[in-house]
PDB file of C-alpha atoms in Angstrom:
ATOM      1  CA  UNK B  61      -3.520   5.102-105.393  1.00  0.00           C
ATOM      2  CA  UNK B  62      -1.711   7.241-107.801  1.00  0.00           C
ATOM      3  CA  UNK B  63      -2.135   4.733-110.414  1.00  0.00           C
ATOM      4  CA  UNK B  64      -5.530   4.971-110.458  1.00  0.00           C
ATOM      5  CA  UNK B  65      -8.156   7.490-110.911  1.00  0.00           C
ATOM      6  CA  UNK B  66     -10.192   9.138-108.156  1.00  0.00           C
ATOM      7  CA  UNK B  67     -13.535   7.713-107.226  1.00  0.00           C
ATOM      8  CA  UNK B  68     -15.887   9.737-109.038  1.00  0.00           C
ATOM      9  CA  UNK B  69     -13.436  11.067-111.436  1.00  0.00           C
ATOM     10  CA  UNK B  70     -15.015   9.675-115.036  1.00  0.00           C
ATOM     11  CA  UNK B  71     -15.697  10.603-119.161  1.00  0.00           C
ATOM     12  CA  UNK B  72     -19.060   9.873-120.205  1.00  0.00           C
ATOM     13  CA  UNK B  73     -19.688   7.921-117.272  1.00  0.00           C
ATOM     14  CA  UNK B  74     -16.307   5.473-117.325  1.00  0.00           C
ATOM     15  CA  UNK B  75     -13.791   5.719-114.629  1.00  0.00           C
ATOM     16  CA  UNK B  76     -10.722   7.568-116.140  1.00  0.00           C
ATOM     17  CA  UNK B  77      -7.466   5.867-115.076  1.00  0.00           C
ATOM     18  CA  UNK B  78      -3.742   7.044-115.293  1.00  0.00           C
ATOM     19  CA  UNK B  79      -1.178   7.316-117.701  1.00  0.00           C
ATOM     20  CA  UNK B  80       1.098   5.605-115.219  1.00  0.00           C
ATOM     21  CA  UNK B  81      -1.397   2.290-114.585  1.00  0.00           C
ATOM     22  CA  UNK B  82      -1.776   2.093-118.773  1.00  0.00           C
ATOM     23  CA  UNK B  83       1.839   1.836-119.128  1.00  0.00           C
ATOM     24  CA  UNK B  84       2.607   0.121-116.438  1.00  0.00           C
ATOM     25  CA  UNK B  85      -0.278  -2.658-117.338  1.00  0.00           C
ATOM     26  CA  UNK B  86       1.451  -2.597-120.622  1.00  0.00           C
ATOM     27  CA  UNK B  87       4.659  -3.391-119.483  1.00  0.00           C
ATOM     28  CA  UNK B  88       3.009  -6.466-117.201  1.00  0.00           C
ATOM     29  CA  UNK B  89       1.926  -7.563-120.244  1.00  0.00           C
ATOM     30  CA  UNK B  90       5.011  -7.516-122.320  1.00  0.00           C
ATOM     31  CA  UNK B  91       6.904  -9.029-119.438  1.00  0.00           C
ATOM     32  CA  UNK B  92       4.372 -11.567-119.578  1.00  0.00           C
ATOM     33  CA  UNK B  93       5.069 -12.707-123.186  1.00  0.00           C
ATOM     34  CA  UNK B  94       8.553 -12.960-123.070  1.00  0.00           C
ATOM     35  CA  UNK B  95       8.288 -15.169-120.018  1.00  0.00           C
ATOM     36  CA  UNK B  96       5.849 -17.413-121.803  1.00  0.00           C
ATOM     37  CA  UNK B  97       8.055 -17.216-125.221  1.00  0.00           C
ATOM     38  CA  UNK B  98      11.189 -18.074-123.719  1.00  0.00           C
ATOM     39  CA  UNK B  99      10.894 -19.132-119.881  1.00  0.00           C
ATOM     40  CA  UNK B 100       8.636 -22.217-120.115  1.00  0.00           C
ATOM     41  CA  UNK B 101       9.731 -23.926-116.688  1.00  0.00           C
ATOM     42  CA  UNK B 102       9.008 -20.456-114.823  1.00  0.00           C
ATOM     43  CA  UNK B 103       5.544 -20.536-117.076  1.00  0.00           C
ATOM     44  CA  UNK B 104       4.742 -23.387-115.820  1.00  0.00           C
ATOM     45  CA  UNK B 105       5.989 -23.314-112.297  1.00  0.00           C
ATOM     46  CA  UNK B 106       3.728 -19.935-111.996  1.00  0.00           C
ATOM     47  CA  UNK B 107       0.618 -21.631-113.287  1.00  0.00           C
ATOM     48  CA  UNK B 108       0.961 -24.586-110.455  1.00  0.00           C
ATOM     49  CA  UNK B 109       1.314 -22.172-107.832  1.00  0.00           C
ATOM     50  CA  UNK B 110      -1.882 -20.768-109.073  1.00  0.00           C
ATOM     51  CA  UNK B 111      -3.238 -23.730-109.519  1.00  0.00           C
ATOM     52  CA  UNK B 112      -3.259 -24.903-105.825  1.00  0.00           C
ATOM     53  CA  UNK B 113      -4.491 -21.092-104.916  1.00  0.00           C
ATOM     54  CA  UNK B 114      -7.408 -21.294-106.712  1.00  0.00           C
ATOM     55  CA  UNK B 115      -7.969 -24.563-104.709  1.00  0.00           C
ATOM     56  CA  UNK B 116      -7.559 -22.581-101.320  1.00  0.00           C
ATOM     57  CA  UNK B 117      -3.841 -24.667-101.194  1.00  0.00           C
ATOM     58  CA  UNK B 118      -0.990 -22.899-100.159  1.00  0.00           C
ATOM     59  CA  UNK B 119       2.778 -23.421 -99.275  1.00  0.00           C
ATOM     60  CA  UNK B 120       2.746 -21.062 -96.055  1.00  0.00           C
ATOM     61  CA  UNK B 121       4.585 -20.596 -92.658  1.00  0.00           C
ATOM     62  CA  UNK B 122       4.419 -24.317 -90.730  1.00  0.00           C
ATOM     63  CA  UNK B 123       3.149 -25.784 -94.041  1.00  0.00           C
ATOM     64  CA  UNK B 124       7.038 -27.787 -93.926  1.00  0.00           C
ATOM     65  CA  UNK B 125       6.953 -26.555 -97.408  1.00  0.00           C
ATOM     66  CA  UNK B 126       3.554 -28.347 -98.616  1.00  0.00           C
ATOM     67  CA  UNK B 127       0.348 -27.259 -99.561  1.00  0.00           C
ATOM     68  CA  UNK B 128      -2.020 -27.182 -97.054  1.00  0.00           C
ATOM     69  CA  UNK B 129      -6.130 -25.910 -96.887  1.00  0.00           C
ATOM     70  CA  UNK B 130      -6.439 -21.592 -95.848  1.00  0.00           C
ATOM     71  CA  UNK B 131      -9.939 -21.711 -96.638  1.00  0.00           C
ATOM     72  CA  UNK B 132     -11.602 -21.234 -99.782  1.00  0.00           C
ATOM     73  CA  UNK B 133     -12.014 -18.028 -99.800  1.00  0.00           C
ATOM     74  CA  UNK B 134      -9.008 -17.965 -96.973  1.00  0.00           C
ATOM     75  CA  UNK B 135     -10.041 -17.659 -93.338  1.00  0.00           C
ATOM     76  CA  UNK B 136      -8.279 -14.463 -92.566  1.00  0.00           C
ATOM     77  CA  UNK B 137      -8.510 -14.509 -89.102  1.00  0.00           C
ATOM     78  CA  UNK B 138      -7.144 -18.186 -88.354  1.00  0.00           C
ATOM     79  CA  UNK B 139      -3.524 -19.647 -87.808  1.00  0.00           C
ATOM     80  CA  UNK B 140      -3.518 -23.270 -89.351  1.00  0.00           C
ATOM     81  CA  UNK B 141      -0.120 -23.955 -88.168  1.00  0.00           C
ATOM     82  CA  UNK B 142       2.085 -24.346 -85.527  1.00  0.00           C
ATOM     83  CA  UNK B 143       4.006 -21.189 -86.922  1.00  0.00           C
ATOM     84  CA  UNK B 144       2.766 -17.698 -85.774  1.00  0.00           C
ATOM     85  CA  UNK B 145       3.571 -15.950 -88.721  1.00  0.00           C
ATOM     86  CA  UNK B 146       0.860 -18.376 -91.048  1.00  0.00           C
ATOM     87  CA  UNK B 147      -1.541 -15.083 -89.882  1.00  0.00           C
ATOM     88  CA  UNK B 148       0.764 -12.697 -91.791  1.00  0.00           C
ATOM     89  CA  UNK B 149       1.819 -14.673 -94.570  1.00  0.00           C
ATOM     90  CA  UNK B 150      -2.009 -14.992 -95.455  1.00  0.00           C
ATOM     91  CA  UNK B 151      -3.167 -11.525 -94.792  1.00  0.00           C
ATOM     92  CA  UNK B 152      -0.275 -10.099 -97.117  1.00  0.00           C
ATOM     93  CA  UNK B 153      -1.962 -12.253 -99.874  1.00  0.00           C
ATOM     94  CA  UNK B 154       1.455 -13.729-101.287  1.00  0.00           C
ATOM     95  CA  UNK B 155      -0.456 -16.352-102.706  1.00  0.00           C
ATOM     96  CA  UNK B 156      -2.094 -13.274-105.220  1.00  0.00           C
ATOM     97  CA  UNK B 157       1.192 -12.783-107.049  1.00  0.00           C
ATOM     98  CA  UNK B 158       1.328 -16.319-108.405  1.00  0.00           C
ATOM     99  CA  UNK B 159      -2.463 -16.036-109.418  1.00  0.00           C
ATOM    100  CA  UNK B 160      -1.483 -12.414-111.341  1.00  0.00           C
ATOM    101  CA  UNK B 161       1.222 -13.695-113.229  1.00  0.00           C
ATOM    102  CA  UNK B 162      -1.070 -16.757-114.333  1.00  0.00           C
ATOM    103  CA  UNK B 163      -3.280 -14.720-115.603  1.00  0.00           C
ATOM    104  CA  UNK B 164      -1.235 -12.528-117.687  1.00  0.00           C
ATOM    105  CA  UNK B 165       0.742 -15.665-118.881  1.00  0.00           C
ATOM    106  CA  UNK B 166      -2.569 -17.369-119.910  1.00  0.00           C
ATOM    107  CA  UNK B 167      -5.526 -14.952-119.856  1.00  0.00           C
ATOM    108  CA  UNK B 168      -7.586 -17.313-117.658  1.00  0.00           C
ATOM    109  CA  UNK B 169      -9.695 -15.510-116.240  1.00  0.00           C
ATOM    110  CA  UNK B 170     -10.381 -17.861-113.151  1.00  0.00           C
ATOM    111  CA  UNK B 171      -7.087 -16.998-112.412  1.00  0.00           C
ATOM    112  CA  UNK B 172      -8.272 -13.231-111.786  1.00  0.00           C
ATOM    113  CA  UNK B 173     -11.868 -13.769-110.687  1.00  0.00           C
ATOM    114  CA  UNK B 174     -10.404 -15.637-107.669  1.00  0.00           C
ATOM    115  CA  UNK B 175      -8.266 -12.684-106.215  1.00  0.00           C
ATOM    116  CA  UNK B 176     -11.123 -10.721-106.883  1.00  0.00           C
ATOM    117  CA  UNK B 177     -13.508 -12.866-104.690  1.00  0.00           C
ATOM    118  CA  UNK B 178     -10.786 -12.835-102.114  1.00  0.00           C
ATOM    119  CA  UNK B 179     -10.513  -8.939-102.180  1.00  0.00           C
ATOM    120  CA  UNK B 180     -14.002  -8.929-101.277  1.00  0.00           C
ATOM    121  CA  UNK B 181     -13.742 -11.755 -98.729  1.00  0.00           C
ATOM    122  CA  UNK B 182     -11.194 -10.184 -97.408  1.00  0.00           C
ATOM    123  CA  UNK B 183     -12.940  -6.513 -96.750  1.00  0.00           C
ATOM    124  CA  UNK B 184     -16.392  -7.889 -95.891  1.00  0.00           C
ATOM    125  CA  UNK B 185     -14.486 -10.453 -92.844  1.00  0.00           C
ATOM    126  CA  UNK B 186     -11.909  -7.557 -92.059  1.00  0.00           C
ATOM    127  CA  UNK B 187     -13.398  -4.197 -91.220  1.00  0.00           C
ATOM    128  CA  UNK B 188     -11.250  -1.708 -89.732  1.00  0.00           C
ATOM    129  CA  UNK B 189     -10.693  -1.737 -86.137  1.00  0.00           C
ATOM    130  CA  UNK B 190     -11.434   1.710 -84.103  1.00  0.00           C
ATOM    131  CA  UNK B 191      -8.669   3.798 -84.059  1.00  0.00           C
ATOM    132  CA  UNK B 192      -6.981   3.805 -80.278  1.00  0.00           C
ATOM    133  CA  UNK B 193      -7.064   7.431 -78.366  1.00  0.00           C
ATOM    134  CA  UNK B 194      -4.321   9.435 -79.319  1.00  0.00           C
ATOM    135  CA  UNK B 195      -2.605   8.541 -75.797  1.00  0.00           C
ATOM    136  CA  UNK B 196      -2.773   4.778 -75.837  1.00  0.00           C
ATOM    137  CA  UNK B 197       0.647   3.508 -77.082  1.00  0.00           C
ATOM    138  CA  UNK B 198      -0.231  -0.125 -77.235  1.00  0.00           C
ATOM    139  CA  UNK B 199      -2.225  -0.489 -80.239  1.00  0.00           C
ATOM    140  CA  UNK B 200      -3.077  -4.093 -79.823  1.00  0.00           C
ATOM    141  CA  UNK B 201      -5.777  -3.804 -82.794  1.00  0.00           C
ATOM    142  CA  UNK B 202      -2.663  -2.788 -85.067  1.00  0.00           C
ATOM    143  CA  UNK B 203       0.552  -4.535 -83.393  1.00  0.00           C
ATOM    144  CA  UNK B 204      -0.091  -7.882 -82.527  1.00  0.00           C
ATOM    145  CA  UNK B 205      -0.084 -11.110 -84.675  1.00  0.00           C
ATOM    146  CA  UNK B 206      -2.861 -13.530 -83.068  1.00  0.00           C
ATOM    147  CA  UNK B 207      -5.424 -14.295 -84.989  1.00  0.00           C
ATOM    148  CA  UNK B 208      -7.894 -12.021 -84.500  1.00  0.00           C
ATOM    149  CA  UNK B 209      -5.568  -8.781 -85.323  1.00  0.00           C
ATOM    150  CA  UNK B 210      -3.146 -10.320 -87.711  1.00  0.00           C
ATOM    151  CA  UNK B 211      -4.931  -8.865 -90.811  1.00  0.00           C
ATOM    152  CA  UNK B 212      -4.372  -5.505 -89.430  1.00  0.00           C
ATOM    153  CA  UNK B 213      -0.791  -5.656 -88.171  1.00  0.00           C
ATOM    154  CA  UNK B 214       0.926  -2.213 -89.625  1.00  0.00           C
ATOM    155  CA  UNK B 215       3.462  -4.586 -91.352  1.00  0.00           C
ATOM    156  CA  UNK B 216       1.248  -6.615 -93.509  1.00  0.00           C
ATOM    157  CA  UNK B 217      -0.828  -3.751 -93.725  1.00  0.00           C
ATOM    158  CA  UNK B 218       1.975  -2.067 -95.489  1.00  0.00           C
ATOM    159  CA  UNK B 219       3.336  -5.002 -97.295  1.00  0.00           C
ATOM    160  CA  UNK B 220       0.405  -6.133 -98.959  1.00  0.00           C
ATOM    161  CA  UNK B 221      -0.382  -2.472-100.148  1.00  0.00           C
ATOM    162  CA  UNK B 222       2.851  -1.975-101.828  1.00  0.00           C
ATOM    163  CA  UNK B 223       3.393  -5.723-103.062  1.00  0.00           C
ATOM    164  CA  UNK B 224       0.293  -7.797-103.786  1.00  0.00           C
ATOM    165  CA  UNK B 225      -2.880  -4.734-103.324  1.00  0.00           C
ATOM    166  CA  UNK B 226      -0.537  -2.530-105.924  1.00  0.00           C
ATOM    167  CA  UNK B 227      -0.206  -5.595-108.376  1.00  0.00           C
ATOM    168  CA  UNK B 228      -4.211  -6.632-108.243  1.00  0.00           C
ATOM    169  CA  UNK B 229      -4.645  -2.910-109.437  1.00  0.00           C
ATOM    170  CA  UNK B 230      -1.812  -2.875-112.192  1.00  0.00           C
ATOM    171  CA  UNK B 231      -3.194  -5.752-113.328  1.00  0.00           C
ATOM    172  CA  UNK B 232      -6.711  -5.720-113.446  1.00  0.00           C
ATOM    173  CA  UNK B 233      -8.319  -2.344-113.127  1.00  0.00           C
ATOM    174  CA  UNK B 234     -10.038  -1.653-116.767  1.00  0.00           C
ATOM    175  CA  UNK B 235     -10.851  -5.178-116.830  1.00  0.00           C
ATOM    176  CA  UNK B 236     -13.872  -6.911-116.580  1.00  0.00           C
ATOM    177  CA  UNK B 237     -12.587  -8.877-113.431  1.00  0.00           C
ATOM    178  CA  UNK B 238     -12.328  -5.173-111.878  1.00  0.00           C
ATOM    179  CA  UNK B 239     -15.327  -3.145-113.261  1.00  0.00           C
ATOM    180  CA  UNK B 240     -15.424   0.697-111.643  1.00  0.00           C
ATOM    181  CA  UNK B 241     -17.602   0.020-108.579  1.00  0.00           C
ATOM    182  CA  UNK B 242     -14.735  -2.521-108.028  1.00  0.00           C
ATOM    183  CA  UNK B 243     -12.317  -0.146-108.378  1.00  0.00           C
ATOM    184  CA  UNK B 244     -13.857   2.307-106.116  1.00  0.00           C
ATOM    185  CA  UNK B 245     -14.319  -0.327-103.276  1.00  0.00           C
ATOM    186  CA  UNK B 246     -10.951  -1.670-103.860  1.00  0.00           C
ATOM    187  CA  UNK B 247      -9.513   2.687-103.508  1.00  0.00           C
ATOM    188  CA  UNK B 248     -11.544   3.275-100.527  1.00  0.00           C
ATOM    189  CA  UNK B 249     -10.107  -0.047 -98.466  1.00  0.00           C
ATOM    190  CA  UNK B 250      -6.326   0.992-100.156  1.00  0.00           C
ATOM    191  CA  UNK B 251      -7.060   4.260 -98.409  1.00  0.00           C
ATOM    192  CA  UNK B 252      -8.484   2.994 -94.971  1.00  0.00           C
ATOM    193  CA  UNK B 253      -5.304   0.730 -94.564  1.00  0.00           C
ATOM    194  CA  UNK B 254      -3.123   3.684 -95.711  1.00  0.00           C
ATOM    195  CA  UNK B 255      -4.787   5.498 -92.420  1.00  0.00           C
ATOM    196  CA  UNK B 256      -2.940   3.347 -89.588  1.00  0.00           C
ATOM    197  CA  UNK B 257       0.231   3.087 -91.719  1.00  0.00           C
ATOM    198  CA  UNK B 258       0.642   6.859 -91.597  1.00  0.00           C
ATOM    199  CA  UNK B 259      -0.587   6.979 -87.768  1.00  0.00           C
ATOM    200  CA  UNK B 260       0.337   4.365 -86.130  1.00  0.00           C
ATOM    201  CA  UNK B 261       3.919   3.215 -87.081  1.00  0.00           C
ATOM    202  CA  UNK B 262       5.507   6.610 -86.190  1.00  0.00           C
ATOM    203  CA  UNK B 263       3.847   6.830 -83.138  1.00  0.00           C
ATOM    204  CA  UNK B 264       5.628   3.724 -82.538  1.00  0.00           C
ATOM    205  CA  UNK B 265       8.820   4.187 -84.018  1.00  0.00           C
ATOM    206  CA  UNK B 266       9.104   7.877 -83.449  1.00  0.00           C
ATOM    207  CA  UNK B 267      13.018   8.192 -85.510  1.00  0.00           C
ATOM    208  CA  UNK B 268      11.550   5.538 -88.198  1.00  0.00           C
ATOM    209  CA  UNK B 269      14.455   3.216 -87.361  1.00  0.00           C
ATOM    210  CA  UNK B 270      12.400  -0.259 -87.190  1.00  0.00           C
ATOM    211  CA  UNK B 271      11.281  -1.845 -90.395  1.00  0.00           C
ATOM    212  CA  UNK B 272       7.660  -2.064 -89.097  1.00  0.00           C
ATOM    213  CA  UNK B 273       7.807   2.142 -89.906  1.00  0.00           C
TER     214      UNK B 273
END
């Protein structure tokens, strides 16, 4: 969230954003071009990937290592697979990355309109469960990976905030794909999931000695 301005925080009425998230957009961008300039099989491989994500296709956990149908937009909270971890593969929005980099490579902007439609998907079908009472240690809204809790599991929680979550912002806030009530929707979710990442893990790993923490 540090990249980004606070909600509210504007100049003549337009959301005032970081130092840090201009240059780091920047350097996205350059990155970008060289790959395109001199990396034309990685170009291209990136693009494919995108290309069956923007179909709702997706190599994933029991997929053998084919595309198969999440959804389009993804159904969060189902496992298509025989593989329990399809839940958390799909709720740390891996497939985003691919659909990111096609953008900057191309400037598509299909390729950035559809993780935007899935950010909203994705809040609007995945509201925050109630926190438990300080005493129950069992947390099964925030530790378990069937379907129905999987989005909220600390560890893609976490994962997606720091990988794919942090990207969609580097990328695309100050962009028309990401206009400020975006941006203040996509701040106040970032800071709801930050709430059981600070609370929960160390009540569960008290000497932070688990990666889940």
């Amino acid at each position: 969230l540090s990249l980004m301005a606070l909600p509210g925080q504007s100049n003549n009425g337009n959301v005032v954003f970081s130092a840090n998230l201009i240059t780091r957009q920047n350097q996205l961008r350059q990155a970008a071009a060289l790959i395109a300039a001199t990396a034309p099989a990685l170009r291209d491989n990136i693009i494919a990937k995108a290309d069956l994500a923007l179909e709702g296709r997706l190599v994933i956990s029991g997929s053998n290592g084919q595309p198969i149908f999440v959804g389009n937009p993804p159904e969060w909270k189902a496992i298509k697979t025989g593989d329990s971890h399809y839940g958390s593969d799909l709720n740390r929005m891996w497939h985003w990355l691919p659909l990111l980099k096609a953008y900057l490579l191309t400037g598509d902007g299909r390729f950035a309109r559809k993780v935007v439609e899935e950010l909203d998907s994705w809040i609007e079908a995945c509201p925050r469960p109630p926190f438990p009472p300080a005493t129950d240690r069992r947390f099964p809204d925030y530790y378990a990976v069937d379907a129905e809790h999987v989005p909220w599991h600390c560890l893609n929680v976490g994962i997606r905030m720091f990988e794919s979550w942090r990207m969609l912002a580097e990328t695309l806030v100050g962009t028309e794909y990401l206009p400020p009530e975006r941006v203040v929707r996509l701040s106040k979710s970032m800071t709801e999931q930050a709430g059981p990442v600070f609370t929960i893990s160390p009540a569960l790993f008290c000497n932070a000695d688990h990666n889940h923490y």
